[in-house]
Structure formats: structure tokens, C-alpha cells
Amino acid sequence: MTTNALADRECAPGPRPAASAISDSELARLLPDEPRYRRDQVRRGIYDGAARGFDQITSLPRILRERLDMALAFSSISPDRVRVAGDGTRAFLFRTADDTIFETVQLPSERGTATTVCVSSQAGCAMGCTFCATGTLGLTRNLSAAEIVDQFLHVRRESRAGGAPDRIVFMGMGEPLANTANVHDAIEALVDPGRGGLGARHVTVSTVGLPAGIAELTRWPWQVGLAISLHAASDDVRATLVPLAKHVDLATLMASSVAYQRATRRRVSYEYTMLRDVNDHVGQARDLARLVDGQTCHVNLIPFNPFPGAAYEAPSAGTTRRFRDELLRHGVAATIRRTRGREIAGACGQLRADGAIWRRRSQGAAPARNVS
Ligand code: SAH
Ligand code: SF4
């Protein structure tokens, strides 16, 4: 069955391209002599099966599996470790071909059996938000589209026995709208019925608030959700939390959010991490209600997740409820996000991947095991 393109790829120097990064036309070029149904089998094996390598796609002839394995990397990432919290939250530490490490979190659903995968778009983050563990790391590099897609595919393969994910949120490490090209390509693959098969409405991109990125996302052809991390209703307070706020004020950010709402007719979610004595006063809830007045939006209040060395604390549950109630009283839809996976430091937006948490926790009470 030797095909020239596949043979060329087998002999090509350098790392093999990841299978999930290969488009339909590239796959057709790699396998010009194979019938369409064969290519569909290859696709299904990569995207939709329990196989962890080409050798396990038993629907394919052995010789084709071997040749694919020489030409392509089945996955661009390999699992280093996984940690499981008592509430079912699972945190994965992944390693790339160049030894970059980053985290992915699988969150149990509040509604049923399906789960949500919280993916990283970058290893580390350049934004430096002062309450964010990832922000303390700085940026290592952008993740490729394949490295993003493979996070979801890995979790889905590992969940075949139950709790398979049907949602994806870009709330792991990094700022997705500082890596728009790769995030765009990853979403394109994830919502393609022949590949990831996810509903676009089941994809949410969370941003610290980059107006150019929001404008770009507005032009994307899919109905993906947008979450904007606000954390404060005044420029002064926001600037102490989000360094970007010194360059992008709230008026500019609200203008780009409203433009998104008008163009897409979709609701925006505002993420608001609750920090004791910083942004949790009832008066600040009123300021927030004024800021988003007239918008099609929803406010998600996230109790601060502490991490070693953090300069903040979470407010009491009562303070958080009073803040929410004040928003509701002013006609703003608001909910308090349930804190999950706290004992494994595995909640979204609390990822470090610097080894410290993984090493320390693995010596402690929380269960940890190697999966590789
Ligand atoms: N960079 C993007 C997406 C990743 S952060 C963004 O900032 O939106 C995902 C969410 O987790 C953001 O809303 C962020 O503000 C929140 N977050 C970060 N650190 C947190 C912490 N320690 N406790 C609670 N929420 C946190
Ligand atoms: Fe980056 Fe988001 Fe963390 Fe800010 S909150 S440092 S943008 S990951």
C-alpha cells in the first residue's frame, strides 16, 4: 500500500506531526491510494475511539497502522501524572515533545454524567494577574492547536468507562486570546462533526479582556461562548489585580464586550474572582451592576482558590452570598461557582505545573498516581 506521501513523511527529518493536527486534505495527501472509508476509519481511530496509539486501531490493517505510526505522532502530549479529588475532579499534568509541562482539569458536571474539560491554551501566562497561580509563572510558550485538541481527546479516551466530557472551557493555564491562531484551529477541529464532534455552544473561551482578541472571536463562524474575567468594577481596583488593566480601561473593555453581544446576539459571562476586602463589598456589587447595566450578561462569582504564597484570601460564604444578592436585586443574573478539586489544587485558574504542588501533594493525603 506504500504511498509516496506517506513514505516521504516517514523519511522526513524532525518530529512527526501530531495526528490531531492533520486536516482532511492533508490526510488525503498522506494516503492518496486509500479509499475514503479508510481515511474515515483513521479519523475515527484518532478522534473517537479508545485507542491510545495507531497500533490499537484494530479496524485498520496492521501495515497501515505501522506506516501511520512512523509518519505521525498519535498524540502531541503525553500524560505525566493525574490527581483525583474526592469530588471527582481530575487534574492531569501533561508533557509535550519539547518537555514543556502544563495542566488540564476534568470537572464533574453538576447536572448529569457528562463532564467538562478545562484546557490550557499556553504553558504559563504572560498576563501576571496577582491572584492567579499561573500568573506567577510567566509564559513558557503558546500551545499548538494539536496540543490543545489532544488535551480533550486524552481526557475523553480516559473517560470511556463513564463521565465522558461534552464541554470544553478555555480556563486552564494561559490567555487564549493571546494565542488566537492556535485556539481558532483547535476549536475548528473540536467542533468539526468528523473530528471532535463537540457542539460549538459547548465551547467557552475565557479571556482576561483583550479587545483585539474579542473582536477576532466575534468574527469566528461558530457560536462559542465568551467569558470575560472582570474581577472589579473600577479601574483602580482592577489595575491592582490585572496588570493589563493599566492599558485597557473598563470603558474600552465594556465597549468591546457590548460589540460582541450585538454582533453575536449572545450573552457574555463575566468572571469575578471574590477576594476578601479587595472586591467583595456590597457597594462594589452595586458598582458592578451599574457597569453592566443594559447588557446581555451573566456574572459568575468565583470564590478565590488559595495557593501557597498567595497574597489574598477568599471572603466568607455569607459575604459572597450578600454580593450575589445585591447583583440580583439590581437585575443582574449572578451565580456563585462551586469550588471544586480544592485539595488537589486542581480547580480551573489555579494551575501551576511547576512541580511544586504535584510533588508536595503527592507526599500528602490527597491521592496521586502515575498514569504513564
Ligand atoms: N486567562 C484567561 C483564562 C484562564 S484563567 C482568563 O483570565 O480568563 C480562568 C479563570 O480562573 C479566570 O476567570 C481567572 O480569573 C480565574 N482564576 C485565576 N486564579 C484564580 C484563583 N486563585 N482563584 C479563583 N479563580 C481564579
Ligand atoms: Fe493569565 Fe488568566 Fe491567570 Fe490572568 S487569570 S494570569 S490572564 S491565566
mmCIF file of C-alpha atoms and ligand atoms in Angstrom:
data_model
loop_
_atom_site.group_PDB
_atom_site.id
_atom_site.type_symbol
_atom_site.label_atom_id
_atom_site.label_comp_id
_atom_site.label_asym_id
_atom_site.label_seq_id
_atom_site.Cartn_x
_atom_site.Cartn_y
_atom_site.Cartn_z
ATOM 1 C CA MET A 1 0.000 0.000 0.000
ATOM 2 C CA THR A 2 3.013 2.234 0.027
ATOM 3 C CA THR A 3 2.084 5.759 -0.888
ATOM 4 C CA ASN A 4 4.639 8.327 -1.856
ATOM 5 C CA ALA A 5 3.376 11.000 0.513
ATOM 6 C CA LEU A 6 3.329 8.637 3.460
ATOM 7 C CA ALA A 7 6.770 7.311 2.547
ATOM 8 C CA ASP A 8 8.090 10.892 2.264
ATOM 9 C CA ARG A 9 6.658 11.712 5.677
ATOM 10 C CA GLU A 10 8.183 8.567 7.196
ATOM 11 C CA CYS A 11 11.609 9.690 5.984
ATOM 12 C CA ALA A 12 11.202 13.375 6.854
ATOM 13 C CA PRO A 13 13.631 14.676 9.464
ATOM 14 C CA GLY A 14 12.414 16.237 12.728
ATOM 15 C CA PRO A 15 9.486 15.411 14.984
ATOM 16 C CA ARG A 16 6.457 13.725 13.488
ATOM 17 C CA PRO A 17 3.413 15.991 13.127
ATOM 18 C CA ALA A 18 0.593 15.189 15.517
ATOM 19 C CA ALA A 19 -2.298 13.173 14.095
ATOM 20 C CA SER A 20 -4.920 15.550 15.516
ATOM 21 C CA ALA A 21 -3.281 18.458 13.656
ATOM 22 C CA ILE A 22 -3.682 16.792 10.266
ATOM 23 C CA SER A 23 -6.524 18.244 8.206
ATOM 24 C CA ASP A 24 -8.727 16.140 5.941
ATOM 25 C CA SER A 25 -6.885 17.284 2.837
ATOM 26 C CA GLU A 26 -3.503 16.562 4.433
ATOM 27 C CA LEU A 27 -4.692 13.094 5.391
ATOM 28 C CA ALA A 28 -5.888 12.552 1.829
ATOM 29 C CA ARG A 29 -2.450 13.671 0.592
ATOM 30 C CA LEU A 30 -0.752 11.282 3.026
ATOM 31 C CA LEU A 31 -2.972 8.383 1.935
ATOM 32 C CA PRO A 32 -3.788 9.058 -1.734
ATOM 33 C CA ASP A 33 -4.271 5.373 -2.544
ATOM 34 C CA GLU A 34 -6.572 4.635 0.358
ATOM 35 C CA PRO A 35 -10.336 4.766 -0.166
ATOM 36 C CA ARG A 36 -12.410 7.376 1.640
ATOM 37 C CA TYR A 37 -13.791 4.862 4.146
ATOM 38 C CA ARG A 38 -10.228 4.002 5.195
ATOM 39 C CA ARG A 39 -9.441 7.638 5.900
ATOM 40 C CA ASP A 40 -12.659 7.862 7.896
ATOM 41 C CA GLN A 41 -11.528 4.859 9.915
ATOM 42 C CA VAL A 42 -8.199 6.579 10.575
ATOM 43 C CA ARG A 43 -10.031 9.747 11.694
ATOM 44 C CA ARG A 44 -12.394 7.830 13.956
ATOM 45 C CA GLY A 45 -9.455 5.971 15.475
ATOM 46 C CA ILE A 46 -7.681 9.247 16.253
ATOM 47 C CA TYR A 47 -10.675 11.235 17.456
ATOM 48 C CA ASP A 48 -13.325 8.917 18.636
ATOM 49 C CA GLY A 49 -12.025 5.635 19.908
ATOM 50 C CA ALA A 50 -10.401 4.250 22.986
ATOM 51 C CA ALA A 51 -7.131 3.614 21.105
ATOM 52 C CA ARG A 52 -4.042 5.137 22.685
ATOM 53 C CA GLY A 53 -1.854 4.603 19.648
ATOM 54 C CA PHE A 54 -2.131 3.651 15.978
ATOM 55 C CA ASP A 55 -1.275 0.061 16.919
ATOM 56 C CA GLN A 56 -4.583 -0.115 18.827
ATOM 57 C CA ILE A 57 -6.813 0.992 15.913
ATOM 58 C CA THR A 58 -7.721 -2.564 15.115
ATOM 59 C CA SER A 59 -10.104 -1.621 12.297
ATOM 60 C CA LEU A 60 -7.012 -0.765 10.188
ATOM 61 C CA PRO A 61 -4.680 -3.271 8.505
ATOM 62 C CA ARG A 62 -1.509 -3.774 10.557
ATOM 63 C CA ILE A 63 0.771 -2.494 7.824
ATOM 64 C CA LEU A 64 -1.179 0.793 7.595
ATOM 65 C CA ARG A 65 -1.047 1.198 11.377
ATOM 66 C CA GLU A 66 2.734 0.769 11.283
ATOM 67 C CA ARG A 67 3.184 3.244 8.483
ATOM 68 C CA LEU A 68 0.951 5.830 10.155
ATOM 69 C CA ASP A 69 2.929 5.383 13.335
ATOM 70 C CA MET A 70 6.154 6.161 11.501
ATOM 71 C CA ALA A 71 4.706 9.233 9.796
ATOM 72 C CA LEU A 72 2.594 10.786 12.565
ATOM 73 C CA ALA A 73 2.655 11.115 16.359
ATOM 74 C CA PHE A 74 -0.630 9.675 17.631
ATOM 75 C CA SER A 75 -0.733 12.435 20.279
ATOM 76 C CA SER A 76 1.319 15.612 20.718
ATOM 77 C CA ILE A 77 1.252 15.275 24.505
ATOM 78 C CA SER A 78 1.882 12.512 26.997
ATOM 79 C CA PRO A 79 0.374 12.238 30.458
ATOM 80 C CA ASP A 80 2.876 12.591 33.245
ATOM 81 C CA ARG A 81 0.607 12.313 36.251
ATOM 82 C CA VAL A 82 -3.034 12.502 37.210
ATOM 83 C CA ARG A 83 -4.543 13.512 40.541
ATOM 84 C CA VAL A 84 -8.092 12.771 41.612
ATOM 85 C CA ALA A 85 -10.052 14.768 44.188
ATOM 86 C CA GLY A 86 -12.808 13.382 46.367
ATOM 87 C CA ASP A 87 -15.472 15.225 44.346
ATOM 88 C CA GLY A 88 -14.325 13.535 41.116
ATOM 89 C CA THR A 89 -12.285 16.458 39.767
ATOM 90 C CA ARG A 90 -9.223 15.155 37.955
ATOM 91 C CA ALA A 91 -6.089 17.166 37.237
ATOM 92 C CA PHE A 92 -3.697 15.955 34.537
ATOM 93 C CA LEU A 93 -0.092 17.026 34.164
ATOM 94 C CA PHE A 94 0.944 16.750 30.511
ATOM 95 C CA ARG A 95 4.336 16.870 28.858
ATOM 96 C CA THR A 96 4.994 17.900 25.246
ATOM 97 C CA ALA A 97 7.681 16.632 22.866
ATOM 98 C CA ASP A 98 9.971 19.512 23.943
ATOM 99 C CA ASP A 99 9.385 18.761 27.666
ATOM 100 C CA THR A 100 7.056 21.685 28.266
ATOM 101 C CA ILE A 101 4.613 20.828 31.027
ATOM 102 C CA PHE A 102 1.114 22.133 31.669
ATOM 103 C CA GLU A 103 -2.145 21.096 33.303
ATOM 104 C CA THR A 104 -5.653 20.146 32.258
ATOM 105 C CA VAL A 105 -8.615 19.658 34.595
ATOM 106 C CA GLN A 106 -11.692 17.483 34.184
ATOM 107 C CA LEU A 107 -14.636 18.785 36.172
ATOM 108 C CA PRO A 108 -17.607 16.663 37.161
ATOM 109 C CA SER A 109 -20.924 18.019 35.992
ATOM 110 C CA GLU A 110 -23.499 19.487 38.329
ATOM 111 C CA ARG A 111 -26.262 18.221 36.052
ATOM 112 C CA GLY A 112 -25.597 14.687 34.931
ATOM 113 C CA THR A 113 -22.923 12.254 33.951
ATOM 114 C CA ALA A 114 -21.088 14.316 31.328
ATOM 115 C CA THR A 115 -18.029 16.280 32.402
ATOM 116 C CA THR A 116 -16.220 19.442 31.346
ATOM 117 C CA VAL A 117 -12.583 19.677 30.300
ATOM 118 C CA CYS A 118 -10.787 22.832 31.336
ATOM 119 C CA VAL A 119 -7.934 23.135 28.837
ATOM 120 C CA SER A 120 -4.750 25.164 28.818
ATOM 121 C CA SER A 121 -4.011 27.383 25.832
ATOM 122 C CA GLN A 122 -0.489 28.316 26.925
ATOM 123 C CA ALA A 123 2.185 26.883 29.202
ATOM 124 C CA GLY A 124 2.239 29.604 31.868
ATOM 125 C CA CYS A 125 0.865 33.061 31.145
ATOM 126 C CA ALA A 126 2.374 36.465 30.475
ATOM 127 C CA MET A 127 -0.518 38.443 31.994
ATOM 128 C CA GLY A 128 0.685 38.262 35.600
ATOM 129 C CA CYS A 129 -2.680 38.617 37.382
ATOM 130 C CA THR A 130 -1.785 38.949 41.032
ATOM 131 C CA PHE A 131 -4.308 36.398 42.385
ATOM 132 C CA CYS A 132 -3.548 33.667 39.820
ATOM 133 C CA ALA A 133 -1.089 30.832 40.368
ATOM 134 C CA THR A 134 -0.398 30.531 36.637
ATOM 135 C CA GLY A 135 0.295 34.262 36.512
ATOM 136 C CA THR A 136 3.222 33.846 38.890
ATOM 137 C CA LEU A 137 4.975 31.559 36.372
ATOM 138 C CA GLY A 138 5.336 33.854 33.395
ATOM 139 C CA LEU A 139 4.889 32.493 29.886
ATOM 140 C CA THR A 140 6.842 29.474 28.655
ATOM 141 C CA ARG A 141 5.155 29.301 25.244
ATOM 142 C CA ASN A 142 1.899 29.081 23.331
ATOM 143 C CA LEU A 143 0.431 25.605 22.990
ATOM 144 C CA SER A 144 -0.150 24.405 19.433
ATOM 145 C CA ALA A 145 -3.631 23.584 18.139
ATOM 146 C CA ALA A 146 -2.769 19.868 18.388
ATOM 147 C CA GLU A 147 -1.590 20.261 21.991
ATOM 148 C CA ILE A 148 -4.927 21.884 22.839
ATOM 149 C CA VAL A 149 -7.065 19.337 20.973
ATOM 150 C CA ASP A 150 -5.087 16.425 22.413
ATOM 151 C CA GLN A 151 -5.933 17.527 25.977
ATOM 152 C CA PHE A 152 -9.602 16.989 25.208
ATOM 153 C CA LEU A 153 -9.023 13.750 23.273
ATOM 154 C CA HIS A 154 -6.872 12.297 26.047
ATOM 155 C CA VAL A 155 -9.479 13.012 28.720
ATOM 156 C CA ARG A 156 -12.232 11.605 26.509
ATOM 157 C CA ARG A 157 -10.294 8.381 25.913
ATOM 158 C CA GLU A 158 -9.662 8.032 29.631
ATOM 159 C CA SER A 159 -13.378 8.518 30.344
ATOM 160 C CA ARG A 160 -14.740 5.765 28.139
ATOM 161 C CA ALA A 161 -15.972 3.893 31.202
ATOM 162 C CA GLY A 162 -18.192 6.843 32.223
ATOM 163 C CA GLY A 163 -18.287 10.592 32.676
ATOM 164 C CA ALA A 164 -17.059 11.367 29.163
ATOM 165 C CA PRO A 165 -16.692 15.110 28.585
ATOM 166 C CA ASP A 166 -19.073 17.008 26.331
ATOM 167 C CA ARG A 167 -17.921 20.543 27.160
ATOM 168 C CA ILE A 168 -14.660 22.408 26.947
ATOM 169 C CA VAL A 169 -13.700 25.648 28.651
ATOM 170 C CA PHE A 170 -10.508 27.597 27.969
ATOM 171 C CA MET A 171 -9.960 28.320 31.647
ATOM 172 C CA GLY A 172 -6.788 26.352 32.284
ATOM 173 C CA MET A 173 -3.322 27.845 32.027
ATOM 174 C CA GLY A 174 -2.806 30.835 29.791
ATOM 175 C CA GLU A 175 -4.655 33.552 27.937
ATOM 176 C CA PRO A 176 -6.425 32.024 24.917
ATOM 177 C CA LEU A 177 -6.829 35.344 23.116
ATOM 178 C CA ALA A 178 -3.055 35.853 23.253
ATOM 179 C CA ASN A 179 -2.838 32.643 21.178
ATOM 180 C CA THR A 180 -5.796 33.184 18.851
ATOM 181 C CA ALA A 181 -4.486 31.394 15.742
ATOM 182 C CA ASN A 182 -3.922 28.097 17.558
ATOM 183 C CA VAL A 183 -7.084 28.408 19.658
ATOM 184 C CA HIS A 184 -9.048 29.061 16.447
ATOM 185 C CA ASP A 185 -7.608 25.950 14.761
ATOM 186 C CA ALA A 186 -8.190 23.838 17.866
ATOM 187 C CA ILE A 187 -11.854 24.886 18.066
ATOM 188 C CA GLU A 188 -12.269 24.256 14.335
ATOM 189 C CA ALA A 189 -11.127 20.651 14.880
ATOM 190 C CA LEU A 190 -13.132 20.195 18.088
ATOM 191 C CA VAL A 191 -16.465 21.326 16.615
ATOM 192 C CA ASP A 192 -15.976 19.525 13.284
ATOM 193 C CA PRO A 193 -18.560 16.693 13.246
ATOM 194 C CA GLY A 194 -15.996 14.373 11.600
ATOM 195 C CA ARG A 195 -13.356 15.118 14.257
ATOM 196 C CA GLY A 196 -14.084 16.366 17.792
ATOM 197 C CA GLY A 197 -17.865 16.410 17.247
ATOM 198 C CA LEU A 198 -18.494 18.957 20.024
ATOM 199 C CA GLY A 199 -21.383 21.418 19.873
ATOM 200 C CA ALA A 200 -19.975 24.951 19.462
ATOM 201 C CA ARG A 201 -22.246 26.113 22.270
ATOM 202 C CA HIS A 202 -20.388 23.659 24.488
ATOM 203 C CA VAL A 203 -17.136 25.575 24.000
ATOM 204 C CA THR A 204 -16.324 28.621 26.155
ATOM 205 C CA VAL A 205 -13.331 30.895 25.713
ATOM 206 C CA SER A 206 -12.343 32.835 28.829
ATOM 207 C CA THR A 207 -10.245 35.971 28.430
ATOM 208 C CA VAL A 208 -8.581 38.468 30.719
ATOM 209 C CA GLY A 209 -10.049 41.062 28.341
ATOM 210 C CA LEU A 210 -8.006 41.681 25.192
ATOM 211 C CA PRO A 211 -10.240 43.829 22.925
ATOM 212 C CA ALA A 212 -8.497 42.824 19.677
ATOM 213 C CA GLY A 213 -8.926 39.149 20.573
ATOM 214 C CA ILE A 214 -12.597 39.651 21.463
ATOM 215 C CA ALA A 215 -13.158 41.374 18.102
ATOM 216 C CA GLU A 216 -11.477 38.458 16.343
ATOM 217 C CA LEU A 217 -13.523 35.860 18.228
ATOM 218 C CA THR A 218 -16.673 37.779 17.269
ATOM 219 C CA ARG A 219 -15.858 37.062 13.610
ATOM 220 C CA TRP A 220 -15.355 33.306 14.102
ATOM 221 C CA PRO A 221 -18.064 31.244 12.418
ATOM 222 C CA TRP A 222 -19.008 29.182 15.482
ATOM 223 C CA GLN A 223 -21.342 30.041 18.336
ATOM 224 C CA VAL A 224 -18.710 29.587 21.035
ATOM 225 C CA GLY A 225 -19.316 31.187 24.418
ATOM 226 C CA LEU A 226 -17.286 34.118 25.718
ATOM 227 C CA ALA A 227 -16.317 34.703 29.358
ATOM 228 C CA ILE A 228 -14.540 37.915 30.338
ATOM 229 C CA SER A 229 -12.560 37.975 33.576
ATOM 230 C CA LEU A 230 -13.578 41.249 35.183
ATOM 231 C CA HIS A 231 -12.837 40.979 38.941
ATOM 232 C CA ALA A 232 -13.529 44.655 39.620
ATOM 233 C CA ALA A 233 -15.932 47.400 38.599
ATOM 234 C CA SER A 234 -13.405 50.217 38.976
ATOM 235 C CA ASP A 235 -10.199 50.794 37.015
ATOM 236 C CA ASP A 236 -8.221 51.414 40.228
ATOM 237 C CA VAL A 237 -9.062 48.085 41.852
ATOM 238 C CA ARG A 238 -8.809 46.166 38.578
ATOM 239 C CA ALA A 239 -5.313 47.558 37.953
ATOM 240 C CA THR A 240 -4.105 46.043 41.253
ATOM 241 C CA LEU A 241 -5.331 42.602 40.134
ATOM 242 C CA VAL A 242 -4.881 42.551 36.362
ATOM 243 C CA PRO A 243 -1.777 44.399 35.071
ATOM 244 C CA LEU A 244 -3.405 44.626 31.610
ATOM 245 C CA ALA A 245 -5.990 46.995 33.124
ATOM 246 C CA LYS A 246 -3.338 49.752 33.157
ATOM 247 C CA HIS A 247 -3.502 49.692 29.347
ATOM 248 C CA VAL A 248 -7.106 48.638 28.725
ATOM 249 C CA ASP A 249 -9.605 50.516 30.864
ATOM 250 C CA LEU A 250 -13.078 49.272 31.728
ATOM 251 C CA ALA A 251 -14.773 51.635 29.270
ATOM 252 C CA THR A 252 -12.770 50.119 26.398
ATOM 253 C CA LEU A 253 -13.361 46.578 27.625
ATOM 254 C CA MET A 254 -17.108 47.127 28.040
ATOM 255 C CA ALA A 255 -17.303 48.616 24.536
ATOM 256 C CA SER A 256 -15.721 45.510 23.014
ATOM 257 C CA SER A 257 -17.975 43.249 25.108
ATOM 258 C CA VAL A 258 -21.110 45.123 24.008
ATOM 259 C CA ALA A 259 -19.946 44.936 20.385
ATOM 260 C CA TYR A 260 -19.627 41.144 20.799
ATOM 261 C CA GLN A 261 -23.124 40.917 22.326
ATOM 262 C CA ARG A 262 -24.629 42.969 19.489
ATOM 263 C CA ALA A 263 -22.855 41.103 16.693
ATOM 264 C CA THR A 264 -23.471 37.585 18.016
ATOM 265 C CA ARG A 265 -26.704 38.138 19.979
ATOM 266 C CA ARG A 266 -25.076 36.016 22.624
ATOM 267 C CA ARG A 267 -24.810 36.520 26.354
ATOM 268 C CA VAL A 268 -21.404 37.271 27.848
ATOM 269 C CA SER A 269 -20.291 35.729 31.133
ATOM 270 C CA TYR A 270 -18.324 37.953 33.474
ATOM 271 C CA GLU A 271 -15.970 36.079 35.764
ATOM 272 C CA TYR A 272 -15.430 37.766 39.113
ATOM 273 C CA THR A 273 -12.929 36.181 41.498
ATOM 274 C CA MET A 274 -14.012 37.121 45.013
ATOM 275 C CA LEU A 275 -11.139 38.448 47.140
ATOM 276 C CA ARG A 276 -11.647 39.326 50.781
ATOM 277 C CA ASP A 277 -11.603 43.083 51.482
ATOM 278 C CA VAL A 278 -10.468 43.803 47.926
ATOM 279 C CA ASN A 279 -13.533 43.483 45.695
ATOM 280 C CA ASP A 280 -16.190 41.882 47.915
ATOM 281 C CA HIS A 281 -18.037 44.882 49.409
ATOM 282 C CA VAL A 282 -21.751 45.286 48.736
ATOM 283 C CA GLY A 283 -21.055 48.776 47.337
ATOM 284 C CA GLN A 284 -18.774 47.155 44.752
ATOM 285 C CA ALA A 285 -21.633 44.853 43.749
ATOM 286 C CA ARG A 286 -23.703 47.986 43.086
ATOM 287 C CA ASP A 287 -20.836 49.467 41.010
ATOM 288 C CA LEU A 288 -20.678 46.208 39.056
ATOM 289 C CA ALA A 289 -24.429 46.265 38.424
ATOM 290 C CA ARG A 290 -24.088 49.840 37.117
ATOM 291 C CA LEU A 291 -21.149 48.870 34.894
ATOM 292 C CA VAL A 292 -23.041 46.062 33.136
ATOM 293 C CA ASP A 293 -26.432 47.767 33.155
ATOM 294 C CA GLY A 294 -28.382 47.024 29.968
ATOM 295 C CA GLN A 295 -26.032 44.255 28.823
ATOM 296 C CA THR A 296 -26.958 40.674 27.960
ATOM 297 C CA CYS A 297 -24.738 39.080 30.549
ATOM 298 C CA HIS A 298 -24.332 36.799 33.499
ATOM 299 C CA VAL A 299 -21.928 37.216 36.413
ATOM 300 C CA ASN A 300 -20.068 34.199 37.753
ATOM 301 C CA LEU A 301 -18.688 34.770 41.239
ATOM 302 C CA ILE A 302 -15.639 32.560 41.847
ATOM 303 C CA PRO A 303 -14.508 32.235 45.464
ATOM 304 C CA PHE A 304 -10.729 32.771 45.481
ATOM 305 C CA ASN A 305 -8.823 29.472 45.471
ATOM 306 C CA PRO A 306 -5.833 29.929 47.756
ATOM 307 C CA PHE A 307 -2.368 28.686 46.769
ATOM 308 C CA PRO A 308 0.969 28.788 48.603
ATOM 309 C CA GLY A 309 2.372 32.308 48.696
ATOM 310 C CA ALA A 310 -0.868 33.987 47.608
ATOM 311 C CA ALA A 311 -1.474 37.463 48.998
ATOM 312 C CA TYR A 312 -5.272 37.083 49.090
ATOM 313 C CA GLU A 313 -7.985 35.244 50.953
ATOM 314 C CA ALA A 314 -11.477 34.179 49.975
ATOM 315 C CA PRO A 315 -14.390 36.066 51.543
ATOM 316 C CA SER A 316 -16.779 34.182 53.827
ATOM 317 C CA ALA A 317 -19.641 32.304 52.186
ATOM 318 C CA GLY A 318 -22.038 34.876 53.691
ATOM 319 C CA THR A 319 -20.168 37.818 52.141
ATOM 320 C CA THR A 320 -20.180 36.100 48.752
ATOM 321 C CA ARG A 321 -23.928 35.435 49.012
ATOM 322 C CA ARG A 322 -24.636 39.048 50.006
ATOM 323 C CA PHE A 323 -22.633 40.223 46.963
ATOM 324 C CA ARG A 324 -24.628 37.921 44.690
ATOM 325 C CA ASP A 325 -27.937 39.004 46.232
ATOM 326 C CA GLU A 326 -27.092 42.656 45.648
ATOM 327 C CA LEU A 327 -26.442 41.895 41.963
ATOM 328 C CA LEU A 328 -29.736 40.013 41.732
ATOM 329 C CA ARG A 329 -31.557 42.903 43.413
ATOM 330 C CA HIS A 330 -30.251 45.175 40.643
ATOM 331 C CA GLY A 331 -31.469 42.807 37.943
ATOM 332 C CA VAL A 332 -28.085 41.230 37.104
ATOM 333 C CA ALA A 333 -28.086 37.433 36.648
ATOM 334 C CA ALA A 334 -25.436 36.101 39.019
ATOM 335 C CA THR A 335 -24.349 32.749 40.421
ATOM 336 C CA ILE A 336 -21.643 31.563 42.782
ATOM 337 C CA ARG A 337 -19.377 28.970 41.228
ATOM 338 C CA ARG A 338 -18.957 25.817 43.270
ATOM 339 C CA THR A 339 -15.340 25.313 44.309
ATOM 340 C CA ARG A 340 -14.063 22.001 43.056
ATOM 341 C CA GLY A 341 -10.942 19.950 43.389
ATOM 342 C CA ARG A 342 -9.542 22.239 46.058
ATOM 343 C CA GLU A 343 -7.474 19.557 47.814
ATOM 344 C CA ILE A 344 -5.584 18.755 44.609
ATOM 345 C CA ALA A 345 -5.164 22.417 43.713
ATOM 346 C CA GLY A 346 -6.944 21.355 40.568
ATOM 347 C CA ALA A 347 -9.594 23.972 40.018
ATOM 348 C CA CYS A 348 -9.624 25.984 36.829
ATOM 349 C CA GLY A 349 -7.475 29.065 37.072
ATOM 350 C CA GLN A 350 -5.345 27.614 39.814
ATOM 351 C CA LEU A 351 -2.782 25.750 37.818
ATOM 352 C CA ARG A 352 0.943 25.963 38.384
ATOM 353 C CA ALA A 353 2.529 22.913 36.753
ATOM 354 C CA ASP A 354 5.823 23.938 38.317
ATOM 355 C CA GLY A 355 6.154 20.585 40.010
ATOM 356 C CA ALA A 356 5.924 22.095 43.491
ATOM 357 C CA ILE A 357 2.267 21.338 44.101
ATOM 358 C CA TRP A 358 2.476 17.970 42.402
ATOM 359 C CA ARG A 359 5.446 16.868 44.477
ATOM 360 C CA ARG A 360 4.229 18.239 47.764
ATOM 361 C CA ARG A 361 0.675 16.936 47.407
ATOM 362 C CA SER A 362 1.802 13.506 46.295
ATOM 363 C CA GLN A 363 3.569 13.120 49.631
ATOM 364 C CA GLY A 364 0.450 14.181 51.499
ATOM 365 C CA ALA A 365 -3.026 12.849 51.985
ATOM 366 C CA ALA A 366 -4.600 13.501 48.598
ATOM 367 C CA PRO A 367 -4.402 10.539 46.248
ATOM 368 C CA ALA A 368 -1.933 10.804 43.397
ATOM 369 C CA ARG A 369 -0.791 8.232 40.922
ATOM 370 C CA ASN A 370 1.339 7.970 37.846
ATOM 371 C CA VAL A 371 -0.556 7.220 34.712
ATOM 372 C CA SER A 372 2.345 6.812 32.372
HETATM 373 N N1 SAH B 1 -6.568 33.734 31.055
HETATM 374 C C1 SAH B 1 -7.958 33.512 30.985
HETATM 375 C C2 SAH B 1 -8.362 32.067 31.206
HETATM 376 C C3 SAH B 1 -7.635 31.308 32.265
HETATM 377 S S1 SAH B 1 -7.943 31.841 33.924
HETATM 378 C C4 SAH B 1 -8.696 34.439 31.947
HETATM 379 O O1 SAH B 1 -8.033 35.111 32.751
HETATM 380 O O2 SAH B 1 -9.911 34.499 31.863
HETATM 381 C C5 SAH B 1 -9.587 31.168 34.188
HETATM 382 C C6 SAH B 1 -10.352 31.849 35.309
HETATM 383 O O3 SAH B 1 -9.823 31.487 36.585
HETATM 384 C C7 SAH B 1 -10.300 33.352 35.230
HETATM 385 O O4 SAH B 1 -11.578 33.903 35.407
HETATM 386 C C8 SAH B 1 -9.393 33.695 36.395
HETATM 387 O O5 SAH B 1 -9.614 34.975 36.841
HETATM 388 C C9 SAH B 1 -9.751 32.645 37.409
HETATM 389 N N2 SAH B 1 -8.748 32.457 38.461
HETATM 390 C C10 SAH B 1 -7.408 32.520 38.335
HETATM 391 N N3 SAH B 1 -6.815 32.287 39.532
HETATM 392 C C11 SAH B 1 -7.782 32.070 40.419
HETATM 393 C C12 SAH B 1 -7.790 31.759 41.814
HETATM 394 N N4 SAH B 1 -6.665 31.609 42.503
HETATM 395 N N5 SAH B 1 -8.983 31.597 42.413
HETATM 396 C C13 SAH B 1 -10.149 31.722 41.699
HETATM 397 N N6 SAH B 1 -10.199 31.999 40.390
HETATM 398 C C14 SAH B 1 -9.021 32.187 39.752
HETATM 399 FE FE1 SF4 B 2 -3.224 34.576 32.817
HETATM 400 FE FE2 SF4 B 2 -5.881 34.303 33.205
HETATM 401 FE FE3 SF4 B 2 -4.122 33.798 35.199
HETATM 402 FE FE4 SF4 B 2 -4.512 36.303 34.401
HETATM 403 S S1 SF4 B 2 -6.054 34.947 35.361
HETATM 404 S S2 SF4 B 2 -2.510 35.334 34.800
HETATM 405 S S3 SF4 B 2 -4.805 36.027 32.223
HETATM 406 S S4 SF4 B 2 -4.297 32.671 33.281
#
